[in-house]
Structure formats: C-alpha cells, structure tokens
CSV table of C-alpha atoms in Angstrom, one decimal:
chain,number,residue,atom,x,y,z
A,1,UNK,CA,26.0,-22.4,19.7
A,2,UNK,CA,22.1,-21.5,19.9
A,3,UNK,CA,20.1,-19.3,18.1
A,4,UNK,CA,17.1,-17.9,17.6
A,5,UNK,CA,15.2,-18.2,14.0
A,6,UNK,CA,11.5,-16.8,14.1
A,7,UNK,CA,11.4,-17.3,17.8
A,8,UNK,CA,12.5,-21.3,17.1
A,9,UNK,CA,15.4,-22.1,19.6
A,10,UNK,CA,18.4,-24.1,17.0
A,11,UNK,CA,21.7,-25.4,17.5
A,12,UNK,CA,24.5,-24.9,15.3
A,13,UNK,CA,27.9,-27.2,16.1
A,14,UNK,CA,30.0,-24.6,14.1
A,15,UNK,CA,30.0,-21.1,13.2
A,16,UNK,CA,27.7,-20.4,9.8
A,17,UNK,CA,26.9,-17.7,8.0
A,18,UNK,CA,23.4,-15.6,7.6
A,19,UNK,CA,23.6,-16.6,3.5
A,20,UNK,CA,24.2,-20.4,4.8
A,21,UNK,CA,21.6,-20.5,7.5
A,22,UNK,CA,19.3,-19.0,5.1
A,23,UNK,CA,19.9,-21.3,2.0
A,24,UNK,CA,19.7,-24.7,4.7
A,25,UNK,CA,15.6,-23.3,5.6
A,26,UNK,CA,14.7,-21.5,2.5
A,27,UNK,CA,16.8,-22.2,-0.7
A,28,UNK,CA,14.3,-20.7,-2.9
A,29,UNK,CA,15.3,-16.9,-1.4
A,30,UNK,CA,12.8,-14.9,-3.6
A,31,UNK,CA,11.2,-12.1,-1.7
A,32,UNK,CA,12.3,-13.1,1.9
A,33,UNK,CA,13.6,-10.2,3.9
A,34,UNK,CA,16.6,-10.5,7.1
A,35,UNK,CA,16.8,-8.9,10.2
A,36,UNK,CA,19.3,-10.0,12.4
A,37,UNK,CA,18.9,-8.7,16.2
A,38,UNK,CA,15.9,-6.7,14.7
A,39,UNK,CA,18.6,-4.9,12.6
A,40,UNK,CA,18.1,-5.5,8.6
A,41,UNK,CA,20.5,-7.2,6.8
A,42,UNK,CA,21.0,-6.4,2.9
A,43,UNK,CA,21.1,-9.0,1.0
A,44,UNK,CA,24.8,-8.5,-0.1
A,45,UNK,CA,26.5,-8.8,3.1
A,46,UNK,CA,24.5,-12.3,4.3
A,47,UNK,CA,27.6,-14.0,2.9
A,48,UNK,CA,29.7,-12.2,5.1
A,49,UNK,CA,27.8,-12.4,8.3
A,50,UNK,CA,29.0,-14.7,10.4
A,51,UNK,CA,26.2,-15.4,12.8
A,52,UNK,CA,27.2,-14.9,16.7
A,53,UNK,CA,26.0,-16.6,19.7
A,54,UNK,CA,22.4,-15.9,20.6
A,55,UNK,CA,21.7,-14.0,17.7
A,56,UNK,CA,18.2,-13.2,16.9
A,57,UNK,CA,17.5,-13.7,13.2
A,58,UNK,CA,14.1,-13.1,12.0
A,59,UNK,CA,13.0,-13.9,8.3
A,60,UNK,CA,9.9,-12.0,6.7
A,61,UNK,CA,8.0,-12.7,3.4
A,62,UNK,CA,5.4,-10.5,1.6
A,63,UNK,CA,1.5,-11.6,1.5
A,64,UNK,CA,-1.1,-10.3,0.5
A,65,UNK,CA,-2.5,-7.2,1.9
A,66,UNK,CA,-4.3,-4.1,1.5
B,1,UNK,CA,-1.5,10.5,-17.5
B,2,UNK,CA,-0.9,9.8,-13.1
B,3,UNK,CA,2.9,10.8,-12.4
B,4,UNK,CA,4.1,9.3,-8.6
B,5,UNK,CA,7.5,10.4,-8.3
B,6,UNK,CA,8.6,10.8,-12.3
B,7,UNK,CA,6.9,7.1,-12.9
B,8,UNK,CA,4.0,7.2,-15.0
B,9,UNK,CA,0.7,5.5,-14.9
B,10,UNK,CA,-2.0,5.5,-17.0
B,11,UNK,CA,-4.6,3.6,-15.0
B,12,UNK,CA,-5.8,5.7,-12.0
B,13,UNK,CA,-6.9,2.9,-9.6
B,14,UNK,CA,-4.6,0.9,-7.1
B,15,UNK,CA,-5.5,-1.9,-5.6
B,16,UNK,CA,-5.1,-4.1,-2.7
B,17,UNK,CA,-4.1,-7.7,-2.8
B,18,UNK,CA,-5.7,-8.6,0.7
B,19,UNK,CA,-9.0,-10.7,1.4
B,20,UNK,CA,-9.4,-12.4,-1.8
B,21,UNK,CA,-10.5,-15.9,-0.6
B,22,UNK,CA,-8.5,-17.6,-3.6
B,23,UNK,CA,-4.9,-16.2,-5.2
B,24,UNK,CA,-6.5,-17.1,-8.8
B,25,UNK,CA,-9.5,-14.9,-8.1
B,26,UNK,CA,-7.1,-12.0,-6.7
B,27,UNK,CA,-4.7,-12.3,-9.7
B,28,UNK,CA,-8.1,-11.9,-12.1
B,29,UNK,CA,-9.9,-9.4,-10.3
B,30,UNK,CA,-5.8,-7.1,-11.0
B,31,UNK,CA,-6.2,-8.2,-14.9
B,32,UNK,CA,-9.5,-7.0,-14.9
B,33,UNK,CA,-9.1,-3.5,-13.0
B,34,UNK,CA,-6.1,-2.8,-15.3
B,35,UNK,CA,-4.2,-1.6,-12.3
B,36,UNK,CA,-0.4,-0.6,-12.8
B,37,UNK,CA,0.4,-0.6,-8.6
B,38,UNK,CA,-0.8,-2.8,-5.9
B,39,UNK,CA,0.1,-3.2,-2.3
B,40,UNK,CA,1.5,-5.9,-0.7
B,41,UNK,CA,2.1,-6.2,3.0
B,42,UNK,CA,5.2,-8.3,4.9
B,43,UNK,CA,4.9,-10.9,7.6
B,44,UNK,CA,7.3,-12.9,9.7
B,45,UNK,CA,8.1,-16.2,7.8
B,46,UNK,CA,5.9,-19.2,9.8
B,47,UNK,CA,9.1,-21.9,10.0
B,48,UNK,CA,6.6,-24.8,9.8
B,49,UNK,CA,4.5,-23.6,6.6
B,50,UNK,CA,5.7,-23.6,3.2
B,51,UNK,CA,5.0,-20.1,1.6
B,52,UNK,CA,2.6,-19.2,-1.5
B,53,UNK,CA,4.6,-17.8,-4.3
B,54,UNK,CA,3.0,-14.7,-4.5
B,55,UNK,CA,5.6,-12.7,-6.7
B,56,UNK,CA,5.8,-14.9,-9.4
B,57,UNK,CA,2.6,-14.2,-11.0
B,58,UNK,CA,2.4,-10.4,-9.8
B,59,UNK,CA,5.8,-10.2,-11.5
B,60,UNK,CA,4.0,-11.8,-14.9
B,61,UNK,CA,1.3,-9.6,-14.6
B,62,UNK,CA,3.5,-6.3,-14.9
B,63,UNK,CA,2.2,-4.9,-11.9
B,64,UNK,CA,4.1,-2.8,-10.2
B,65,UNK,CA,4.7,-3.5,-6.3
B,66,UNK,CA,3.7,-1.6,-3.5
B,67,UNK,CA,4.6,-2.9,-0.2
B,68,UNK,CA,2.8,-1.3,3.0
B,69,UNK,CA,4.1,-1.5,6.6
B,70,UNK,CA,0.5,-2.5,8.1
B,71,UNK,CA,1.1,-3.8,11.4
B,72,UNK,CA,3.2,-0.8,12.7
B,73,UNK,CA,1.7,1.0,15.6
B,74,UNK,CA,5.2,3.5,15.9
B,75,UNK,CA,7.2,5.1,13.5
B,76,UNK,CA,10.1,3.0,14.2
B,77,UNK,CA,8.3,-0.2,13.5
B,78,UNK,CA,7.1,1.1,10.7
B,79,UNK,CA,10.6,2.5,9.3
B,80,UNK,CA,11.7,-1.6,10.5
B,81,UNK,CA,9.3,-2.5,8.2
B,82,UNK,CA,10.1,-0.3,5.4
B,83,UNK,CA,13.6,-1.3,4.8
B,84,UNK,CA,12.7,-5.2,5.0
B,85,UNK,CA,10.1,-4.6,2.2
B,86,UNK,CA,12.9,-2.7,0.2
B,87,UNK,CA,15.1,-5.9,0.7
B,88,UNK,CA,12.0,-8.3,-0.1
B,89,UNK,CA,10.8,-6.5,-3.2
B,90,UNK,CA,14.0,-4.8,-3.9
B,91,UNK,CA,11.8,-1.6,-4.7
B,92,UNK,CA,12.2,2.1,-2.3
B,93,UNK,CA,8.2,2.5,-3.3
B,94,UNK,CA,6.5,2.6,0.2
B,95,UNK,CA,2.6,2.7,1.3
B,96,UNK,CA,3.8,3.9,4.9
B,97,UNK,CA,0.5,3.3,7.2
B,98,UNK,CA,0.7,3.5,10.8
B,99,UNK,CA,-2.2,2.7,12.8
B,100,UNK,CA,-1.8,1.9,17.1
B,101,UNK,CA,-5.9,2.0,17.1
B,102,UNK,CA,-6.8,-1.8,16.3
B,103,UNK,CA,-10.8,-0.4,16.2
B,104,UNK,CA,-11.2,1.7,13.3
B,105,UNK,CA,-6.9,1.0,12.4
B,106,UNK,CA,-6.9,5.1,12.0
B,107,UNK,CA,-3.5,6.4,11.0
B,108,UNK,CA,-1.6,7.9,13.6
B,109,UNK,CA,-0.7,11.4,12.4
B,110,UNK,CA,2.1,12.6,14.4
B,111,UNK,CA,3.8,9.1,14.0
B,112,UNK,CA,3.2,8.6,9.9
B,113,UNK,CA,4.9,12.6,9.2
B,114,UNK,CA,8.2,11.4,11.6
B,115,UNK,CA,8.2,8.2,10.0
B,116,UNK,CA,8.1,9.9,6.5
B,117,UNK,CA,10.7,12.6,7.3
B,118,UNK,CA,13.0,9.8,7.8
B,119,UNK,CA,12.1,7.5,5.1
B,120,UNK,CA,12.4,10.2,2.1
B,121,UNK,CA,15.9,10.8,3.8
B,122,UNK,CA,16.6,7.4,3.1
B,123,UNK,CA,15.8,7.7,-0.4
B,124,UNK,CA,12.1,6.0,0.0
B,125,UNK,CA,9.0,6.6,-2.0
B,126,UNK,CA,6.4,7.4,0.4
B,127,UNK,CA,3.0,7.7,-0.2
B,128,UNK,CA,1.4,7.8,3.5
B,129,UNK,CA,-2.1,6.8,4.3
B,130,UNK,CA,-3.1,9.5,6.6
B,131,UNK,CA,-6.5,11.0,7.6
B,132,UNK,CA,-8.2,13.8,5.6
B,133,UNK,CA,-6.1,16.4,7.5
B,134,UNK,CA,-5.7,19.1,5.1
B,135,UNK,CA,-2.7,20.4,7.5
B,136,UNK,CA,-0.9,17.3,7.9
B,137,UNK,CA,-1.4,17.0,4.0
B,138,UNK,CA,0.6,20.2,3.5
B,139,UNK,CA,3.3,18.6,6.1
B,140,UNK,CA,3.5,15.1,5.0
B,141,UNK,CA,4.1,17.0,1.0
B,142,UNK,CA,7.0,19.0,2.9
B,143,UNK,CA,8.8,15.9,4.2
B,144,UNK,CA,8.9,14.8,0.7
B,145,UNK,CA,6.2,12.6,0.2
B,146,UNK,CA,5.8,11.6,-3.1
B,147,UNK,CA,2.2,11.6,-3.0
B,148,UNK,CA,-1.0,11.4,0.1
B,149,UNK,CA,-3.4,9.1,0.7
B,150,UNK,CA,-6.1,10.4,2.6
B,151,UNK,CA,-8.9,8.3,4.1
B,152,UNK,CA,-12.8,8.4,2.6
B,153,UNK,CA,-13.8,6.5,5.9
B,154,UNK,CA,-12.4,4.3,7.9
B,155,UNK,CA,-10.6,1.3,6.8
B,156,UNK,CA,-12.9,-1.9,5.4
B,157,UNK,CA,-15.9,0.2,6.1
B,158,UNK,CA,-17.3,0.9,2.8
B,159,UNK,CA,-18.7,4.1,4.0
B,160,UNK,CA,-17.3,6.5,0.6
B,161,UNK,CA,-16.4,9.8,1.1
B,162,UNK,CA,-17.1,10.7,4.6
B,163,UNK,CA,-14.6,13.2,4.4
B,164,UNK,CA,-15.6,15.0,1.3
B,165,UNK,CA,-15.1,18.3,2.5
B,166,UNK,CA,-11.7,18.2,3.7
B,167,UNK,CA,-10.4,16.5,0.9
B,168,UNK,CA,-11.6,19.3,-1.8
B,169,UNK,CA,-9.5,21.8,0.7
B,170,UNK,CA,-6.6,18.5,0.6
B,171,UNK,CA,-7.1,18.9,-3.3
B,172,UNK,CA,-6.7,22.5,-3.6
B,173,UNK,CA,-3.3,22.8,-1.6
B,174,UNK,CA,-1.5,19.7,-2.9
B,175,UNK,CA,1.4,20.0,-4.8
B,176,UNK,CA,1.5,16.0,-5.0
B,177,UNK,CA,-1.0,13.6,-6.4
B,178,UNK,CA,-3.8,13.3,-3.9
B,179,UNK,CA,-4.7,9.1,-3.5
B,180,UNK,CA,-8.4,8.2,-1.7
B,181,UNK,CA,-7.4,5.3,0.4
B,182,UNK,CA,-9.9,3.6,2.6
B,183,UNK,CA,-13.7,4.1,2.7
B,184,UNK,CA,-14.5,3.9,-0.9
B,185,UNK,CA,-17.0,0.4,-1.0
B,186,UNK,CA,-18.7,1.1,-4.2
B,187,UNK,CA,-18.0,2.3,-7.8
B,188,UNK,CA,-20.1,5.3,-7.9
B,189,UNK,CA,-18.1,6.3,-5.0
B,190,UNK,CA,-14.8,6.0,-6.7
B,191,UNK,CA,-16.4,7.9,-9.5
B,192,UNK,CA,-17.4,10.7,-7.3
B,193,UNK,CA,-13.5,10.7,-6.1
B,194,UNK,CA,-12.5,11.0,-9.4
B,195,UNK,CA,-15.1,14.0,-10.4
B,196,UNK,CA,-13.9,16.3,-7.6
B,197,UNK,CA,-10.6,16.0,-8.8
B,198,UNK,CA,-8.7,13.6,-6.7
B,199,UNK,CA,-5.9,12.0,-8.7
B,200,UNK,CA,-6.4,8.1,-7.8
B,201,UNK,CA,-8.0,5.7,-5.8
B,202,UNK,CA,-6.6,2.3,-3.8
B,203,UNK,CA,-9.3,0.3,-3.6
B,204,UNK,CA,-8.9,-3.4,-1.9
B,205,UNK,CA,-12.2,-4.6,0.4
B,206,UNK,CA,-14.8,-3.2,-1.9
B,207,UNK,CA,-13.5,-5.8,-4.7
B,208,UNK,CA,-12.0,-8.5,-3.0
B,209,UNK,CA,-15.2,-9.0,-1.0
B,210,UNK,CA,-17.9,-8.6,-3.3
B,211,UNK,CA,-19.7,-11.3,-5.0
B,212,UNK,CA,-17.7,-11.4,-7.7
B,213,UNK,CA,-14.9,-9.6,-7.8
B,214,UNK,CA,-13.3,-9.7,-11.1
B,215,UNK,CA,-16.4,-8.2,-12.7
B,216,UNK,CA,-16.0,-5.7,-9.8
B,217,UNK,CA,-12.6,-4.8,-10.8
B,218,UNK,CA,-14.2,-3.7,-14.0
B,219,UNK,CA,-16.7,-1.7,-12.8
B,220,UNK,CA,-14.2,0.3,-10.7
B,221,UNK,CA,-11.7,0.6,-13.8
B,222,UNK,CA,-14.6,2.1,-16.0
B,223,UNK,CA,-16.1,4.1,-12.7
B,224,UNK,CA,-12.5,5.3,-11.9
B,225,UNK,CA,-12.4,6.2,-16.0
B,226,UNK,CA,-15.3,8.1,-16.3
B,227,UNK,CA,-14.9,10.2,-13.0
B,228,UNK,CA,-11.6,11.0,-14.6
B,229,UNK,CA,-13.2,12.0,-17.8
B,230,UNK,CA,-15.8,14.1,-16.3
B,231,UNK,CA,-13.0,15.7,-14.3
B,232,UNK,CA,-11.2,17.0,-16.7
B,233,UNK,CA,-14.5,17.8,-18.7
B,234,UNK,CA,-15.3,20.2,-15.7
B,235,UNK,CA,-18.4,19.0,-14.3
B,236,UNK,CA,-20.9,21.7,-14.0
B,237,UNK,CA,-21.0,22.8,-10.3
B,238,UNK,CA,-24.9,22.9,-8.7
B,239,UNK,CA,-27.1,26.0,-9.0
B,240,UNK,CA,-30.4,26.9,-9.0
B,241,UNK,CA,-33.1,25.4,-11.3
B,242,UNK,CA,-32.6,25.8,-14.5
B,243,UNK,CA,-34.2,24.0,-17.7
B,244,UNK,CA,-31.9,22.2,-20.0
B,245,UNK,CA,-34.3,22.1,-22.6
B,246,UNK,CA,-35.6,25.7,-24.0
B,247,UNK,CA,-39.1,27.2,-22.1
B,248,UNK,CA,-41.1,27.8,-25.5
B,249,UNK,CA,-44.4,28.6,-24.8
B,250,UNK,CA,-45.8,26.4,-27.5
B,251,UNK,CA,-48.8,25.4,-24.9
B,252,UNK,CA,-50.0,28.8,-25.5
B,253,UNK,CA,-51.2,28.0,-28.5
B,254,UNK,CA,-53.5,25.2,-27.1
C-alpha cells in the first residue's frame, strides 16, 4: 500500500503500525510529534494504529525559535 | 517571586532560542541570563536530515520549555500546532502566536483570543503574544489565559517600547502577569519594562544577535533585576524642578 510520510511517496508490502513506521525512520523518538491525516496522534495509541491506505502521516520536531 | 499559572519563577526574563548562529553559544547565552522558561518552536521533520538534539541539553540545563506555534496564520493551525508541541515536549505550557502578516509578523487579534478560548478548554497554558491592546488584554485574561504578552514593537525590530502607553493602561487592568514580547533590542529597554511595572520580559533577537551574546544575556539578567528592584522600590514619578541637594544660601556670605 502507499503512503505519504512528510510529503515522501513510500510503499509498504504489509499493513504496519504508526509506532512501527515511526521506530523504522526515527528510532531515537525524543521530542518528535505525529499527525496522521493532519489529525494528532498521542503517543499512546501509535501502537495501536494501524496505518490505512493513503494515509498522510506527518512527523514534526521542535527547533529553535523565538 | 513571577507566578505563571501556580508555577513559580524567580528570574523575570524569558528567552528565545532562535538565531543563535551556534547551539553552544545559545545554550551559554540561557546559563548566563539565568532564565527559568524559553521558547521553542516545531517544524516538519526534513526525512533526508538528521536532527540536532536540541532537548538534551535544554533538559540538563533545567530550563523549563516553552513551545510557540510561530508559523500559524489561523487559529486552527495554530491550535494543530499546539497539541503536536504538547506531544513533542509533553508539557500543556503554550506561547500561542498567530501572525498571517509575513511583514511586520503582527499578531492577529481576533484569531489569537478564538484560538485561546479553545486551548484553555483543552487544558492548555496559554500565554498569547498579542498587540498592546489594552481591550483584547482584558479578553484574552477572560478566556483563561494564564498570562499576556504584549508587543514593545514589532517582532526583530529592536525598536523598545513603542507602545509604552497602552501597556501602563494593559498593567493597570491585568489580573494576569503582564509579559513584554517583541521590540525590546537593548537592556536599558528591558529595564524600563521592568520600572513601569510589567511582570517579565522574553527577549530572543536582542541577544542572540549581538556581538556577543552570552555577555548579553547578563546584561539583560542584571537590567531585568534592577528594573525589578526599582519597581518595587517605587520609582519617583517626574515633576517639576526640584533640588535634591538643600538651597542654602551659603554664597551670601561671599
């Protein structure tokens, strides 16, 4: 099935979860924020999301700002 | 002491963690202003680019985080951006700043009080960065908001307290601790903040880009101290002329 992560097309040859998907591009899961289908995902529940077909899953971080 | 929503703080300055052209410098220029909050802001992760741990020596520093929602133009964006920084930082404390104007990134009024109302609702912290609009003060206080953050000037532009007057009227209403945000580009400015009354300052720009800016983190912790302590000293208002030193007429003599 395809995806979209960060606006990057992917293909995933079985179902996965948001907590797997995540792990595979960032283990290190410190300060990283979810939105799937611009809805935010707590952090609890990524285990038990099982990403759909043409899902839109954005990851944010925190920088430096004012 | 500053009290934001039951937390306490003893240092009165904020600061930004933006513009500093090294992390070393930044984390410095925090150590040396003594600062107890500072703002952080959230961006979409770049797939291709490994990340800067940025929390790791924040965290050591015992700083506590501020997250802001800089980028939203809307209320909705910005409430979107609000509960990913509460999953990011796992912290409810929010700098909500809303600003569609890309010129002088003003805060959008009517779009920063709907976006608060639904935040404290959610159980937020909000301290908005607004204009010096004593009104929208009063309203943005009614939502809930922990605290306001009224603009000196516009953001970056170093200008000080353009908007003197409205915030002594801002000061006299609030119920919640009034924050300068924005404008303030030199100590003595921050100093003048803290003599009228106001209860802290954020300051980013004015120390990031300076010279150098850990020595200018101190100069805005002891500017930032003694408007404080002339504050609460009451500063003697202006009058006429008036000698400080007794008229004797010892000349008379001569």
């Amino acid at each position: 099935m395809q995806l979209t992560l960060n606006d990057h097309s992917i293909q995933l040859s079985a179902p996965v979860t948001l907590a797997a998907l995540i792990r595979q591009h960032y283990p290190d899961n410190n300060g990283i924020a979810v939105a799937v289908n611009q809805q935010v995902v707590n952090k609890s529940l990524w285990e038990q999301t099982e990403l759909q077909p043409e899902d839109r899953i954005s990851l944010f971080t925190v920088v430096a700002g004012g | 002491m500053l009290k934001i929503a039951e937390r306490e703080f003893t240092s009165r300055l904020l600061t930004g963690t933006g513009k500093f052209s090294r992390a070393e410098t930044m984390l410095n220029a925090l150590d040396a202003s003594s600062t107890q909050l500072v703002t952080l802001a959230l961006k979409r992760l770049d797939l291709h680019q490994g990340r800067d741990d940025l929390l790791s020596p924040l965290r050591k520093l015992g700083v506590d985080l501020l997250p802001n929602t800089s980028g939203a133009k809307t209320a909705e964006e910005a409430i979107f951006a609000a509960r990913l920084a509460r999953e990011a930082l796992d912290t409810n404390w929010l700098k909500l700043e809303i600003h569609p104007d890309q010129r002088y990134l003003l805060p959008d009024p009517l779009e920063t009080l709907k976006a608060a109302e639904t935040l404290v609702k959610e159980g937020f912290v909000v301290l908005p960065y607004c204009g010096a609009d004593p009104l929208l003060c009063l309203r943005l206080q009614e939502v809930g908001c922990a605290a306001v953050m009224p603009l000196g000037a516009p953001i970056g532009s170093r200008q000080g307290l353009q908007t003197k007057t409205f915030l002594q009227i801002i000061l006299e209403q609030a119920q919640v601790p009034v924050i300068v945000d924005a404008g303030i580009g030199a100590p003595s400015q921050a100093a003048e903040a803290m003599e009228m009354g106001v209860d802290a300052v954020l300051i980013n720009t004015a120390i990031a880009s300076s010279t150098d800016p850990v020595a200018m983190a101190r100069a805005f912790k002891l500017a930032v101290q003694a408007g404080r302590m002339a504050f609460e000293a009451g500063v003697a208002g202006p009058g006429q002329a008036q000698a400080s030193s007794p008229l004797t007429a010892f000349t008379e003599a001569l």
